[in-house]
Structure formats: structure tokens, C-alpha cells
Amino acid sequence: MGDGTGTGTGTGVGTATDMSPATGAGGDGFITLDGVEKVFQVRRRTGLLRRERREVRAVDGISFRVARGEMVGYIGPNGAGKSTTIKMLTGILTPSGGRLRVAGIDPSRERTRLAHRIGVVFGQRTTLWWDLPLRDSYRLMHRMYRIPDRRYRENLDRCVELLDLAELLEVPVRQLSLGQRMRGDIAAALLHDPEVLYLDEPTIGLDVISKAKVRQFLKELNTERGTTVLLTTHDLTDIEQLCNRVMVIDHGRLMYDGSLEGLHEVGESERMLVVDLESELPPIVLESEGAGGGPALRAVKVEGPRQWLAFPAAASAAPLVARIAADYPLVDLSVREPDIEAVIARMYESAP
Amino acid sequence: MAADEKVPVTEVSEAFPFPERSRLLEGVRAYGLIMAMWVRSTMAYRASFAMTLFGDFAVTAFDFATILLMFTHVDALGGYTLPEIALLYGLSATAFGLCDLLLGSMDRVGRRVRDGTLDTLLVRPVPVLAQVAADRFALRRLGRITQGLLVLGYALVSLDIAWTPLKVLMLPMMVVSGAAIFGAIFVAGAAFQFVAQDASEVQNSFTYGGTTLLQYPPTIFAKDLVRGVTFVVPLAFVSWLPALYVLDREYPVDLPQWVAFLPPLVAVACWALAGLAWRTGLRAYRSTGS
């Protein structure tokens, strides 16, 4: 059980820890954002004719650099500015302020030129052709991006093999399952050899097996081809399994940029001890053994004979278990790893 | 030397896969690619395609049936005989049908903005206008054109016109320019949907409403309305003005005869304005995201 979780190396807000393999960036990153802002004018009807104008700062001065070949998770609650950032990085939206470069290109000015060098997967919007066999969608990409024939065949063969698409190529997209379609979408975004791949919620709605396949593929893509990957997700397992680096955004600001372990430290993360007692008892109380006093753990939830006890992720579980076993009629127990979701939720709460 | 030059050309295109290309040609090419996909999609449901093709033909044919019905009670409508009205009708219906075939789903821009699928078009390396224009390309719309051409054929057979080469040339000119003028309205209407996403009905009143208007002679409408569709939304250039020249008729609003030859120029001007509107609309979308 992860003893390493407490020894984080994260350095908190504002420090980009460069964990890219070999291809570390000198000076400008492959993706560079300097004080990028996006301000929307929202008009709301307040009366019959009266309208209220309000400024919404969806992205409020974000700066970061991503080196070529990095794999970065970009997380935040709904409306935090994740999608807006991705839309600016892909050239869909024009920033209101700041400087933004992807592969040396200003996305909003040279959107179509950039399009040749990036791949985009919108988790909830397929770009595949509903009524046509999967292969037809790929043929369209082939011609639309003017991919040289040989490269197209190589890329398609590789995607088909790694994403397990061989059986699906002749099947109309409408007959594919959600997981199959997502794999199909990812392949479609990679046929033109993009240097960077943006994935917006790539595993949303997928079953466990499909999620694993997608993650495995992205990992291989990153290590073998050196493709830079930036993904937004609500599923933090994606981040845990894929990304060395995580960025947390809330209210349009970058709250954290660093390693996942560091996030636990910054967020004062806790592990959870789930104990089954012989009978229903009042919440377990354990005083700290050290001098400082204060409880060593706190009961989060009690449900019949089962209790959920939280303790700092850095602390060792063994002495706690021993003491509980000594004082209480313990039947069974399990330890749950720090819930990164809770960590992040706490981070949002503590935000100004 | 000449043989030497041939080899590097292919190499250059390998090394620089994204040379600058004409946006217009790129757009037309992308339109063709997407159109082909829609045609193939349609052919996945052949029976449904056949039925809707016939349906489109039948529904539009009712329009002309209405006119035929009127002529069972009167001999002339606004001073025009049935073959003359058939000419107006056929020209307008064919021009509109051609435009509807090529750009008929442009009014879906608003919906694409609302459900966010417009973003998937913006990350492709081809013009968005071409992608939107080819969206849901539907061959069934040939039904409308067929109907228009049939009526036009009837008019040409039954009319007694002193044909000159100029008058003959004017027929294809009218259809193409007319389709282009309608097309500009489609594009401008689509551009407006970036601002007001539920405005597709406004556009429809000009396009579908416009073609119905043009199917009747201008003499039956109020002068102000005729002036409006001449000078404001130049629908009169689609069929009325040039057709009245072919028919040797006076235009109800006082205009010199040479305006009958203006439709191509009017079409170009309309497209310039529509293109500007489109750029403005797309820029507004990209700065507001809604």
C-alpha cells in the first residue's frame, strides 16, 4: 500500500516541474502561455427590456510552459476555464490578453496552419461519420489533411493495431459502442502525425476495459512517438496513470502546477481506514501518540458496524491499526489510498 | 534539364506538406470531400432517399399546382398569362433549387453553435464556410430542381418569344446568378446566426419566402415591396428584371432596360457583402465562444 504517497516532490503553485523525457525545453516551451486571459461579456435579461452586462473572466492570467513530449493533466471543476484554455490552444477562441504559442504558432492567427500540427479529441463530440464505416472517416482525414499515402497507411496500421480497431473498420460508426467510438476518434486525430494531442475528457462514459485500453495507448504514443499530450479529465485515475505533471485550474487561475505527489502534500491529503467492528459502536477516538496531542484520526462516517476513519496520508497505517485492534472488537479492515478528488475539492474550497 | 526539374517538385511537396494554397480552391475541394461523404451516408438508406426525393419533388410541385388551379378561374394574373408566369416560376424555382442543393443546410450554424459542434470544424485545416456549406448535403433536393426545370421547360415550349442569341444566353445566366444571389442570402443569414442563434427563420423568410414571391409577376405586389426586393434585398435580380426583358415587359418600378443584365454583378456584390458578414460573424464567435 503506497507508502510513497507522502513523500511528494511537488513545489506548489507557479513552479513548472519539467519532467519531460530527454527533450527538455530551453527558453520557450513547446506550448507557451504568458498571462493569457479570456474575458466574456455575458448579457443577462434582468427585466422585460433591461439587460445587465457582466464580465466573466473565464481565464484570468494563466502562464505555463509545456516541453515537447510532456504528458500533462489539466483538471478543474466545471466552469473553471479548462475548456476555454483548450479552445485558445487550438485556435478556436481568440485570447483577450496575454501571449500564447503552440509550436511557435499563434493559434488564433494561424488556425488552419496549426491544425496540421495538432490533434484534438472532444470526448463528448465525435468527429466520425455516423452512418459510414469507420474506414470512410479515416479516408476523409487522409484527403482533408493531405497526408502522404505511405504515412497514412503506416499511421492507420499502427492505430488499428494498438487501439484494436481491425474488426471495426468496416462497421458503421452508429453501431459502435461508446468505448469503440472513442478509440476510433483518437485514431482519427492521430493520422496526420500531430505533434501535440489535446484530449477533452477522453475517458468520459467509458467502461473499465475501454478506459484501460485508451490509457495504455496514450502512454505508448507518448513514450514511443514523443507526442505531447494535454488532457482534461474528471477521472483522476487518468491523471494518476498517465501524467507526470498535473495542473489544477479554478476560477480561471492556475492553482497548482507540479507532480501528482506534490498535490497530495499541498492539499493535505488523507488516507482512509475502513474498519468493520463486531457491533455498532460510537465513532472511534484515538489520541496522538506523540507529544503534540490532537486526534490521530477522525471518524468521517459511521454506518452500522462499519466506520470510515481518515488519517494524514504521510502517517503510517500500521500503528493505528494495531491500536484499534487492541481497543476495539475489530473484524475486518481495509486502507484506501488518498482520494485525490477530495484533495482537489479541498483546494478549491481554500481558494480565495 | 526539364527532367531534372520534375523530381524536386514532388520532394518539395513531401518536405513542406502545407504550402500556401488558395483559400477558395481549398474551400471548394473541402466542400467536394464532405459532400461526397454525405452522399455516401445518404446511400446507406436507399429507400429513405428515394422517398424523400419524391417527397421534395411532390411538395414543391404543389406550389405550381396552386397556380394552375388559379388559372382554371382566370385567364391572366396581374396581366400575365400562364406560360409567362410559368417562366417566372421556373426560373425562380430552379435558381433557388440549385442554391438549396448546394447550401441548403447553412441554417444549421446556429444549432452547431449551441451544441458546440462548430468547434470540431474549427480545428480542421480547411475553411469553416466550406464545411458548413457542405454540411448535410442532401441529394434529395434535386427534387426541387427537377420540378423547377419541368415548369421552365413547359414555359419555354408554350411561350411565343422572338428569341435572340442574347435572350437565349440570359436563361443560364439567370439561373446561375439567381442561385448565387440566394446563396449570398444563405451565407449572410448563417453569419447572423453567430449573433442570434435562433434566427434561422429570419433567413428562411428571405429565401423560401423570396422564391415564392418571385414565382408571381411583380405587377400583383405593392410598389414599395417591389422596390424593397430590388434595392434592399436584391431578389428582383434573380428572375423578375431579366425575365421581363426576355418577355418584353415593362418593369413596374421605373428602371432602365440595361438593369436586366446586372444579375451577375449583383451576385458578386452580394457575395462580397455576405463574405464580409461571415468573417465578422466567425470572428465574433471566436471572441465570445457563444
Coordinates of C-alpha atoms in Angstrom, one line a residue, chain A residues 138-337:
Chain A
Y138 CA -10.2 8.0 -41.9
R139 CA -10.2 8.3 -45.7
L140 CA -11.7 11.8 -45.3
M141 CA -8.9 12.7 -42.9
H142 CA -6.4 11.3 -45.3
R143 CA -7.6 13.7 -48.1
M144 CA -8.5 16.7 -46.0
Y145 CA -5.1 16.8 -44.3
R146 CA -3.4 15.8 -47.5
I147 CA -1.5 13.0 -45.6
P148 CA 1.1 11.3 -47.9
D149 CA -0.2 7.9 -48.8
R150 CA 2.6 5.9 -47.2
R151 CA 2.5 7.8 -44.0
Y152 CA -1.3 7.5 -43.8
R153 CA -1.1 3.7 -44.2
E154 CA 1.6 3.4 -41.6
N155 CA -0.2 5.6 -39.1
L156 CA -3.5 3.8 -39.7
D157 CA -1.9 0.4 -39.3
R158 CA -0.3 1.4 -36.1
C159 CA -3.5 2.9 -34.7
V160 CA -5.5 -0.1 -35.8
E161 CA -3.1 -2.5 -34.1
L162 CA -2.7 -0.6 -30.8
L163 CA -6.3 0.5 -30.5
D164 CA -7.7 -2.8 -31.5
L165 CA -9.7 -1.4 -34.4
A166 CA -9.2 -4.2 -37.0
E167 CA -12.7 -5.7 -36.5
L168 CA -14.3 -2.3 -36.5
L169 CA -13.0 -0.7 -39.7
E170 CA -15.9 -1.8 -41.8
V171 CA -18.6 -1.2 -39.2
P172 CA -20.8 1.9 -39.5
V173 CA -19.9 4.2 -36.6
R174 CA -23.5 4.3 -35.3
Q175 CA -23.1 0.6 -34.4
L176 CA -20.0 1.1 -32.3
S177 CA -20.1 1.2 -28.6
L178 CA -19.0 4.4 -26.8
G179 CA -15.6 2.9 -26.0
Q180 CA -15.1 1.7 -29.5
R181 CA -16.1 5.1 -30.9
M182 CA -13.7 6.9 -28.6
R183 CA -10.8 4.7 -29.8
G184 CA -11.9 5.4 -33.3
D185 CA -11.9 9.2 -32.6
I186 CA -8.4 9.1 -31.1
A187 CA -7.1 7.3 -34.2
A188 CA -8.8 9.9 -36.4
A189 CA -7.0 12.6 -34.5
L190 CA -3.6 11.0 -35.0
L191 CA -3.5 10.1 -38.7
H192 CA -1.8 13.3 -39.7
D193 CA 1.1 12.9 -37.2
P194 CA 0.2 15.7 -34.9
E195 CA 3.0 16.9 -32.6
V196 CA 0.5 17.6 -29.8
L197 CA -2.7 15.9 -28.9
Y198 CA -5.4 17.6 -26.9
L199 CA -7.9 15.4 -25.3
D200 CA -11.0 16.8 -23.7
E201 CA -12.5 14.2 -21.3
P202 CA -11.2 11.2 -23.3
T203 CA -12.5 8.6 -20.9
I204 CA -15.9 10.0 -20.1
G205 CA -18.6 7.4 -20.0
L206 CA -16.3 4.5 -20.9
D207 CA -16.2 1.2 -19.1
V208 CA -13.2 0.0 -17.2
I209 CA -11.7 -2.1 -20.0
S210 CA -12.1 0.7 -22.6
K211 CA -10.6 3.2 -20.2
A212 CA -7.6 0.9 -19.7
K213 CA -7.1 0.5 -23.5
V214 CA -7.3 4.2 -24.1
R215 CA -4.8 4.9 -21.3
Q216 CA -2.4 2.2 -22.5
F217 CA -2.5 3.6 -26.0
L218 CA -1.8 7.2 -24.9
K219 CA 1.1 6.0 -22.8
E220 CA 2.7 4.2 -25.7
L221 CA 2.0 7.2 -28.0
N222 CA 3.8 9.4 -25.6
T223 CA 6.8 7.2 -25.0
E224 CA 7.3 5.9 -28.5
R225 CA 6.4 8.8 -30.7
G226 CA 7.1 11.6 -28.2
T227 CA 3.8 13.2 -28.9
T228 CA 3.0 15.9 -26.4
V229 CA -0.3 15.2 -24.7
L230 CA -2.5 17.6 -22.8
L231 CA -5.7 16.2 -21.4
T232 CA -8.5 17.4 -19.3
T233 CA -10.5 15.0 -17.3
H234 CA -12.7 14.5 -14.3
D235 CA -11.4 11.0 -13.8
L236 CA -8.4 11.4 -11.7
T237 CA -7.3 7.8 -12.4
D238 CA -6.4 9.1 -15.9
I239 CA -4.0 11.6 -14.3
E240 CA -2.6 9.1 -11.9
Q241 CA -1.8 6.6 -14.6
L242 CA -0.7 8.9 -17.3
C243 CA 0.6 12.2 -16.2
N244 CA 3.8 13.2 -14.5
R245 CA 2.6 16.6 -14.3
V246 CA -0.8 18.0 -13.3
M247 CA -2.2 21.5 -13.5
V248 CA -5.2 22.4 -11.4
I249 CA -7.2 25.4 -12.5
D250 CA -10.0 27.1 -10.7
H251 CA -11.8 30.4 -11.3
G252 CA -9.6 30.9 -14.4
R253 CA -6.4 30.8 -12.3
L254 CA -3.7 28.1 -12.1
M255 CA -3.9 26.8 -8.5
Y256 CA -1.2 24.1 -8.8
D257 CA 1.4 23.0 -11.3
G258 CA 3.6 20.2 -10.4
S259 CA 3.8 16.5 -9.7
L260 CA 0.8 14.4 -8.5
E261 CA 2.6 13.5 -5.3
G262 CA 3.2 17.2 -4.6
L263 CA -0.5 17.8 -5.0
H264 CA -1.2 15.4 -2.1
E265 CA 1.1 17.3 0.1
V266 CA -0.2 20.7 -0.8
G267 CA -3.8 19.5 -0.4
E268 CA -3.1 17.9 3.0
S269 CA -4.4 14.7 1.7
E270 CA -5.7 11.9 3.9
R271 CA -5.9 8.2 3.6
M272 CA -8.9 6.3 4.8
L273 CA -9.1 3.4 7.1
V274 CA -12.3 1.4 6.7
V275 CA -13.0 -0.8 9.7
D276 CA -15.7 -3.4 10.4
L277 CA -16.4 -3.8 14.1
E278 CA -18.4 -6.6 15.7
S279 CA -21.2 -4.4 16.6
E280 CA -22.4 -0.8 16.2
L281 CA -20.3 1.4 18.3
P282 CA -19.8 5.2 18.8
P283 CA -17.1 6.7 16.5
I284 CA -13.6 5.5 17.3
V285 CA -11.4 8.1 19.0
L286 CA -7.6 7.8 19.1
E287 CA -5.3 10.4 20.6
S288 CA -2.0 11.1 19.0
E289 CA 0.9 9.1 20.5
G290 CA 3.4 11.9 20.1
A291 CA 3.7 14.9 22.4
G292 CA 1.6 17.4 20.4
G293 CA -1.7 15.8 21.2
G294 CA -4.7 16.0 18.9
P295 CA -6.5 13.1 17.4
A296 CA -4.5 10.7 15.2
L297 CA -7.5 10.1 13.1
R298 CA -11.1 11.3 12.7
A299 CA -14.2 9.4 12.1
V300 CA -15.7 10.6 8.8
K301 CA -18.7 8.3 8.6
V302 CA -20.4 5.6 10.7
E303 CA -22.8 3.1 9.1
G304 CA -23.8 0.3 11.5
P305 CA -20.7 -1.6 12.5
R306 CA -18.6 0.0 9.7
Q307 CA -16.6 3.1 10.3
W308 CA -14.6 5.3 7.9
L309 CA -11.6 6.9 9.6
A310 CA -9.4 9.5 7.9
F311 CA -5.7 10.0 8.8
P312 CA -2.9 12.0 7.2
A313 CA -1.5 10.4 4.1
A314 CA 2.0 10.7 5.3
A315 CA 1.4 8.8 8.5
S316 CA 1.9 5.0 8.7
A317 CA -1.2 2.9 9.0
A318 CA 0.3 0.0 10.9
P319 CA 0.4 1.5 14.4
L320 CA -3.1 2.9 14.0
V321 CA -4.4 -0.5 13.0
A322 CA -2.6 -2.1 16.0
R323 CA -4.1 0.3 18.5
I324 CA -7.6 0.0 17.0
A325 CA -7.3 -3.8 17.1
A326 CA -6.2 -3.6 20.8
D327 CA -9.0 -1.3 21.9
Y328 CA -12.0 -2.3 19.7
P329 CA -13.6 -5.6 18.5
L330 CA -12.1 -5.5 15.0
V331 CA -13.5 -7.9 12.4
D332 CA -12.1 -6.6 9.2
L333 CA -10.4 -3.6 7.7
S334 CA -9.0 -2.0 4.6
V335 CA -7.0 1.1 3.7
R336 CA -8.0 3.4 0.9
E337 CA -5.5 5.5 -0.8

